[in-house]
Amino acid sequence: MSTPAAARRAAAVEDAMDDIRAIENDLGITRSAVSAIRDRLIALAAERGLFPLDEFSAPAAGDGERSRLYRLAQDADDRFALYAQRSSGQVSTPAHNHTTWAVVVGFEGQELNRFYDRTTDGGVVETHQHIVEAGTGVAMLPDDLHSIHIDTPSLNFHCYGLALERLDDRVFFDPRNHAWKTFNSVSNIYEARPDRRRTP
Ligand SMILES: [Fe+2]
C-alpha cells in the first residue's frame, strides 16, 4: 500500500528490525536481550503517525474472526517476524509457550497478559500480570508461559524470533483435561510489507 505513512513506516520498521537483530547478536537469547527488544519496539510504537488505524482494519461483525495479524517484517529465513495484531474485542488464549523469544508491545487498547509457572503436578500457576497498552510491553524467553485477554478493540505489536507459521511445537495447557496440547492457533495473517500486500 502506498500511503504517506506506508513508506515512512517501512523505513522505521526496517531500522527497528536492524537494531533487534543486533541486540540478539550481541546479547544472545537472554532476559536482557528480550527486554532491550521490547524497549526498541516501544520506541517504534511511539511513532504513532506511522500506524494509522484505518490502514490496519479490525475484523467486522460477520467476518468470522475477532483478531487478525498484519505482517510488518520477516527475514527471508523466517526469523525476526513483526506483526500488528488488530482485534475487535473479546480475544483470549490459554496459557502457552512460544519456542522462540516473544515480545508484545501496546499501541491502542489494552491486552491483559497473565504469566505462569509450571507446577510439579504438570499444571500451571499464575505468577503475575501485565496490562499491555501504549508505552508498555512484555518480553518472554522461549519457555516462558503467558495467556492474553482482550476485551475491547485493540492494536498491539507482536514480535517473535521466528515466524508464527514456523512455530509447530508450541504447547498450551488445557485446564479441563489437565493436559498440554499443541498450540496451533494462528490468526489470519495479512501481508503488510511493502510490495507484498495480499490477503490470505
Ligand atoms: Fe503468546
mmCIF file of C-alpha atoms and ligand atoms in Angstrom:
data_model
loop_
_atom_site.group_PDB
_atom_site.id
_atom_site.type_symbol
_atom_site.label_atom_id
_atom_site.label_comp_id
_atom_site.label_asym_id
_atom_site.label_seq_id
_atom_site.Cartn_x
_atom_site.Cartn_y
_atom_site.Cartn_z
ATOM 1 C CA MET A 1 0.000 0.000 0.000
ATOM 2 C CA SER A 2 1.457 3.354 -0.929
ATOM 3 C CA THR A 3 0.102 5.824 1.574
ATOM 4 C CA PRO A 4 2.119 8.690 3.044
ATOM 5 C CA ALA A 5 2.565 6.673 6.215
ATOM 6 C CA ALA A 6 3.457 3.417 4.467
ATOM 7 C CA ALA A 7 6.870 4.399 3.114
ATOM 8 C CA ARG A 8 7.899 6.032 6.370
ATOM 9 C CA ARG A 9 6.555 3.045 8.259
ATOM 10 C CA ALA A 10 8.571 0.616 6.134
ATOM 11 C CA ALA A 11 11.786 2.541 6.794
ATOM 12 C CA ALA A 12 11.130 2.821 10.526
ATOM 13 C CA VAL A 13 10.266 -0.881 10.791
ATOM 14 C CA GLU A 14 13.440 -1.789 8.894
ATOM 15 C CA ASP A 15 15.525 0.339 11.264
ATOM 16 C CA ALA A 16 13.899 -1.280 14.283
ATOM 17 C CA MET A 17 14.433 -4.806 12.950
ATOM 18 C CA ASP A 18 18.086 -3.992 12.176
ATOM 19 C CA ASP A 19 18.500 -2.928 15.806
ATOM 20 C CA ILE A 20 16.664 -6.023 17.069
ATOM 21 C CA ARG A 21 18.907 -8.351 15.045
ATOM 22 C CA ALA A 22 21.929 -6.571 16.522
ATOM 23 C CA ILE A 23 20.537 -6.860 20.069
ATOM 24 C CA GLU A 24 20.079 -10.616 19.716
ATOM 25 C CA ASN A 25 23.516 -10.943 18.141
ATOM 26 C CA ASP A 26 25.150 -9.007 20.977
ATOM 27 C CA LEU A 27 23.217 -10.360 23.965
ATOM 28 C CA GLY A 28 22.009 -13.787 22.793
ATOM 29 C CA ILE A 29 18.603 -15.101 23.767
ATOM 30 C CA THR A 30 18.603 -13.695 27.293
ATOM 31 C CA ARG A 31 16.381 -11.648 29.594
ATOM 32 C CA SER A 32 18.435 -8.562 28.898
ATOM 33 C CA ALA A 33 18.098 -9.114 25.147
ATOM 34 C CA VAL A 34 14.325 -9.515 25.132
ATOM 35 C CA SER A 35 13.964 -6.518 27.443
ATOM 36 C CA ALA A 36 16.024 -4.430 25.033
ATOM 37 C CA ILE A 37 13.960 -5.707 22.086
ATOM 38 C CA ARG A 38 10.785 -4.725 23.963
ATOM 39 C CA ASP A 39 12.168 -1.234 24.588
ATOM 40 C CA ARG A 40 13.130 -0.851 20.916
ATOM 41 C CA LEU A 41 9.607 -1.791 19.851
ATOM 42 C CA ILE A 42 8.079 0.607 22.390
ATOM 43 C CA ALA A 43 10.118 3.325 20.675
ATOM 44 C CA LEU A 44 8.811 2.216 17.267
ATOM 45 C CA ALA A 45 5.223 2.187 18.527
ATOM 46 C CA ALA A 46 5.684 5.711 19.912
ATOM 47 C CA GLU A 47 5.874 6.936 16.306
ATOM 48 C CA ARG A 48 2.106 6.911 16.260
ATOM 49 C CA GLY A 49 1.696 8.620 12.899
ATOM 50 C CA LEU A 50 3.279 5.595 11.206
ATOM 51 C CA PHE A 51 0.396 3.332 12.137
ATOM 52 C CA PRO A 52 -2.943 4.910 11.153
ATOM 53 C CA LEU A 53 -5.620 2.579 12.474
ATOM 54 C CA ASP A 54 -7.571 2.762 9.202
ATOM 55 C CA GLU A 55 -4.618 1.063 7.447
ATOM 56 C CA PHE A 56 -4.963 -1.878 9.858
ATOM 57 C CA SER A 57 -8.653 -2.588 9.783
ATOM 58 C CA ALA A 58 -10.156 -4.681 12.529
ATOM 59 C CA PRO A 59 -12.396 -7.650 11.789
ATOM 60 C CA ALA A 60 -16.015 -6.617 11.363
ATOM 61 C CA ALA A 61 -19.038 -8.447 12.714
ATOM 62 C CA GLY A 62 -19.670 -11.407 10.434
ATOM 63 C CA ASP A 63 -16.033 -11.762 9.361
ATOM 64 C CA GLY A 64 -15.769 -14.957 11.356
ATOM 65 C CA GLU A 65 -12.697 -13.680 13.170
ATOM 66 C CA ARG A 66 -12.103 -11.343 16.062
ATOM 67 C CA SER A 67 -8.393 -10.909 15.572
ATOM 68 C CA ARG A 68 -6.065 -10.630 12.615
ATOM 69 C CA LEU A 69 -2.370 -10.135 12.105
ATOM 70 C CA TYR A 70 -0.619 -7.788 9.698
ATOM 71 C CA ARG A 71 2.899 -8.940 8.880
ATOM 72 C CA LEU A 72 5.204 -5.916 9.057
ATOM 73 C CA ALA A 73 8.590 -7.671 8.875
ATOM 74 C CA GLN A 74 10.068 -11.124 8.401
ATOM 75 C CA ASP A 75 13.515 -12.186 7.234
ATOM 76 C CA ALA A 76 13.994 -14.438 4.198
ATOM 77 C CA ASP A 77 14.748 -17.333 6.558
ATOM 78 C CA ASP A 78 11.558 -16.542 8.539
ATOM 79 C CA ARG A 79 13.454 -15.177 11.523
ATOM 80 C CA PHE A 80 12.626 -11.822 13.185
ATOM 81 C CA ALA A 81 8.916 -11.576 12.439
ATOM 82 C CA LEU A 82 6.934 -8.499 13.433
ATOM 83 C CA TYR A 83 3.142 -8.337 13.309
ATOM 84 C CA ALA A 84 0.490 -5.800 14.166
ATOM 85 C CA GLN A 85 -2.353 -7.645 15.852
ATOM 86 C CA ARG A 86 -5.699 -5.931 15.364
ATOM 87 C CA SER A 87 -8.574 -7.191 17.455
ATOM 88 C CA SER A 88 -12.207 -6.218 17.539
ATOM 89 C CA GLY A 89 -12.510 -7.322 21.141
ATOM 90 C CA GLN A 90 -13.052 -10.470 23.186
ATOM 91 C CA VAL A 91 -9.897 -12.393 22.327
ATOM 92 C CA SER A 92 -8.465 -14.859 24.795
ATOM 93 C CA THR A 93 -5.856 -17.622 24.716
ATOM 94 C CA PRO A 94 -4.947 -20.392 27.133
ATOM 95 C CA ALA A 95 -1.509 -20.432 28.788
ATOM 96 C CA HIS A 96 1.092 -21.208 26.119
ATOM 97 C CA ASN A 97 4.774 -21.012 25.290
ATOM 98 C CA HIS A 98 6.362 -19.819 22.022
ATOM 99 C CA THR A 99 9.514 -21.958 21.495
ATOM 100 C CA THR A 100 11.219 -18.733 20.392
ATOM 101 C CA TRP A 101 11.564 -15.369 22.114
ATOM 102 C CA ALA A 102 8.428 -13.237 22.020
ATOM 103 C CA VAL A 103 7.656 -9.579 22.711
ATOM 104 C CA VAL A 104 4.269 -7.826 22.860
ATOM 105 C CA VAL A 105 4.063 -4.022 22.836
ATOM 106 C CA GLY A 106 0.937 -1.887 23.107
ATOM 107 C CA PHE A 107 -0.415 0.741 20.754
ATOM 108 C CA GLU A 108 -4.205 1.035 21.098
ATOM 109 C CA GLY A 109 -6.453 -0.519 23.716
ATOM 110 C CA GLN A 110 -5.376 -2.956 26.384
ATOM 111 C CA GLU A 111 -4.190 -6.549 26.309
ATOM 112 C CA LEU A 112 -4.033 -8.285 29.678
ATOM 113 C CA ASN A 113 -1.086 -10.680 29.856
ATOM 114 C CA ARG A 114 -1.095 -13.329 32.583
ATOM 115 C CA PHE A 115 2.165 -15.178 33.271
ATOM 116 C CA TYR A 116 2.537 -18.683 34.645
ATOM 117 C CA ASP A 117 4.998 -21.178 36.068
ATOM 118 C CA ARG A 118 4.669 -24.901 35.552
ATOM 119 C CA THR A 119 3.697 -26.822 38.691
ATOM 120 C CA THR A 120 5.143 -30.149 39.811
ATOM 121 C CA ASP A 121 1.862 -31.915 39.038
ATOM 122 C CA GLY A 122 2.022 -30.904 35.400
ATOM 123 C CA GLY A 123 -0.214 -27.845 35.551
ATOM 124 C CA VAL A 124 0.321 -24.095 35.727
ATOM 125 C CA VAL A 125 0.123 -21.444 38.429
ATOM 126 C CA GLU A 126 -0.272 -17.744 37.659
ATOM 127 C CA THR A 127 2.690 -15.689 38.847
ATOM 128 C CA HIS A 128 1.871 -12.134 37.729
ATOM 129 C CA GLN A 129 0.018 -9.970 35.219
ATOM 130 C CA HIS A 130 0.820 -7.031 32.998
ATOM 131 C CA ILE A 131 -1.597 -4.859 31.046
ATOM 132 C CA VAL A 132 0.000 -4.132 27.686
ATOM 133 C CA GLU A 133 -1.038 -0.714 26.397
ATOM 134 C CA ALA A 134 0.635 2.208 24.661
ATOM 135 C CA GLY A 135 4.101 2.784 26.111
ATOM 136 C CA THR A 136 4.435 -0.647 27.696
ATOM 137 C CA GLY A 137 5.261 -4.187 26.663
ATOM 138 C CA VAL A 138 6.216 -7.657 27.837
ATOM 139 C CA ALA A 139 9.172 -9.825 26.846
ATOM 140 C CA MET A 140 9.430 -13.600 27.019
ATOM 141 C CA LEU A 141 12.067 -16.272 26.563
ATOM 142 C CA PRO A 142 11.146 -19.401 24.552
ATOM 143 C CA ASP A 143 9.873 -21.446 27.528
ATOM 144 C CA ASP A 144 8.002 -18.640 29.298
ATOM 145 C CA LEU A 145 4.248 -19.130 29.592
ATOM 146 C CA HIS A 146 1.561 -16.495 29.173
ATOM 147 C CA SER A 147 -2.045 -16.055 28.150
ATOM 148 C CA ILE A 148 -3.611 -12.982 26.589
ATOM 149 C CA HIS A 149 -7.029 -11.498 27.223
ATOM 150 C CA ILE A 150 -8.520 -8.625 25.217
ATOM 151 C CA ASP A 151 -11.957 -7.152 25.886
ATOM 152 C CA THR A 152 -12.031 -4.051 23.684
ATOM 153 C CA PRO A 153 -10.787 -3.149 20.179
ATOM 154 C CA SER A 154 -7.005 -3.000 20.165
ATOM 155 C CA LEU A 155 -3.828 -2.898 18.137
ATOM 156 C CA ASN A 156 -0.660 -4.402 19.575
ATOM 157 C CA PHE A 157 2.689 -5.338 18.119
ATOM 158 C CA HIS A 158 3.878 -8.920 18.405
ATOM 159 C CA CYS A 159 7.475 -9.769 17.569
ATOM 160 C CA TYR A 160 8.984 -13.252 17.510
ATOM 161 C CA GLY A 161 12.400 -14.756 16.917
ATOM 162 C CA LEU A 162 10.793 -16.990 14.270
ATOM 163 C CA ALA A 163 7.636 -16.502 12.201
ATOM 164 C CA LEU A 164 4.422 -17.822 13.739
ATOM 165 C CA GLU A 165 3.723 -20.299 10.952
ATOM 166 C CA ARG A 166 7.058 -21.962 11.760
ATOM 167 C CA LEU A 167 6.263 -22.467 15.449
ATOM 168 C CA ASP A 168 4.922 -26.002 15.188
ATOM 169 C CA ASP A 169 5.913 -27.149 18.672
ATOM 170 C CA ARG A 170 4.166 -24.544 20.800
ATOM 171 C CA VAL A 171 2.052 -26.035 23.569
ATOM 172 C CA PHE A 172 -0.848 -24.796 25.642
ATOM 173 C CA PHE A 173 -2.283 -26.006 28.902
ATOM 174 C CA ASP A 174 -5.824 -27.354 28.735
ATOM 175 C CA PRO A 175 -7.130 -26.991 32.299
ATOM 176 C CA ARG A 176 -10.249 -29.068 31.664
ATOM 177 C CA ASN A 177 -8.198 -32.126 30.853
ATOM 178 C CA HIS A 178 -5.120 -31.085 32.850
ATOM 179 C CA ALA A 179 -3.066 -31.744 29.726
ATOM 180 C CA TRP A 180 -0.597 -29.990 27.466
ATOM 181 C CA LYS A 181 -1.577 -29.858 23.806
ATOM 182 C CA THR A 182 -0.123 -28.487 20.589
ATOM 183 C CA PHE A 183 -0.907 -24.781 20.195
ATOM 184 C CA ASN A 184 -1.533 -24.119 16.531
ATOM 185 C CA SER A 185 -3.873 -21.178 16.872
ATOM 186 C CA VAL A 186 -2.655 -18.573 14.387
ATOM 187 C CA SER A 187 -4.914 -15.709 13.342
ATOM 188 C CA ASN A 188 -5.310 -14.880 9.688
ATOM 189 C CA ILE A 189 -2.107 -13.177 8.579
ATOM 190 C CA TYR A 190 -2.371 -10.278 6.134
ATOM 191 C CA GLU A 191 0.742 -9.258 4.257
ATOM 192 C CA ALA A 192 1.616 -5.659 5.126
ATOM 193 C CA ARG A 193 5.212 -5.461 3.926
ATOM 194 C CA PRO A 194 5.723 -3.024 1.032
ATOM 195 C CA ASP A 195 5.174 -4.542 -2.421
ATOM 196 C CA ARG A 196 3.974 -7.833 -0.970
ATOM 197 C CA ARG A 197 0.476 -6.868 0.089
ATOM 198 C CA ARG A 198 -2.057 -9.631 -0.319
ATOM 199 C CA THR A 199 -4.718 -11.254 1.786
ATOM 200 C CA PRO A 200 -4.754 -14.863 2.973
HETATM 201 FE FE FE B 1 1.744 -15.689 23.040
#
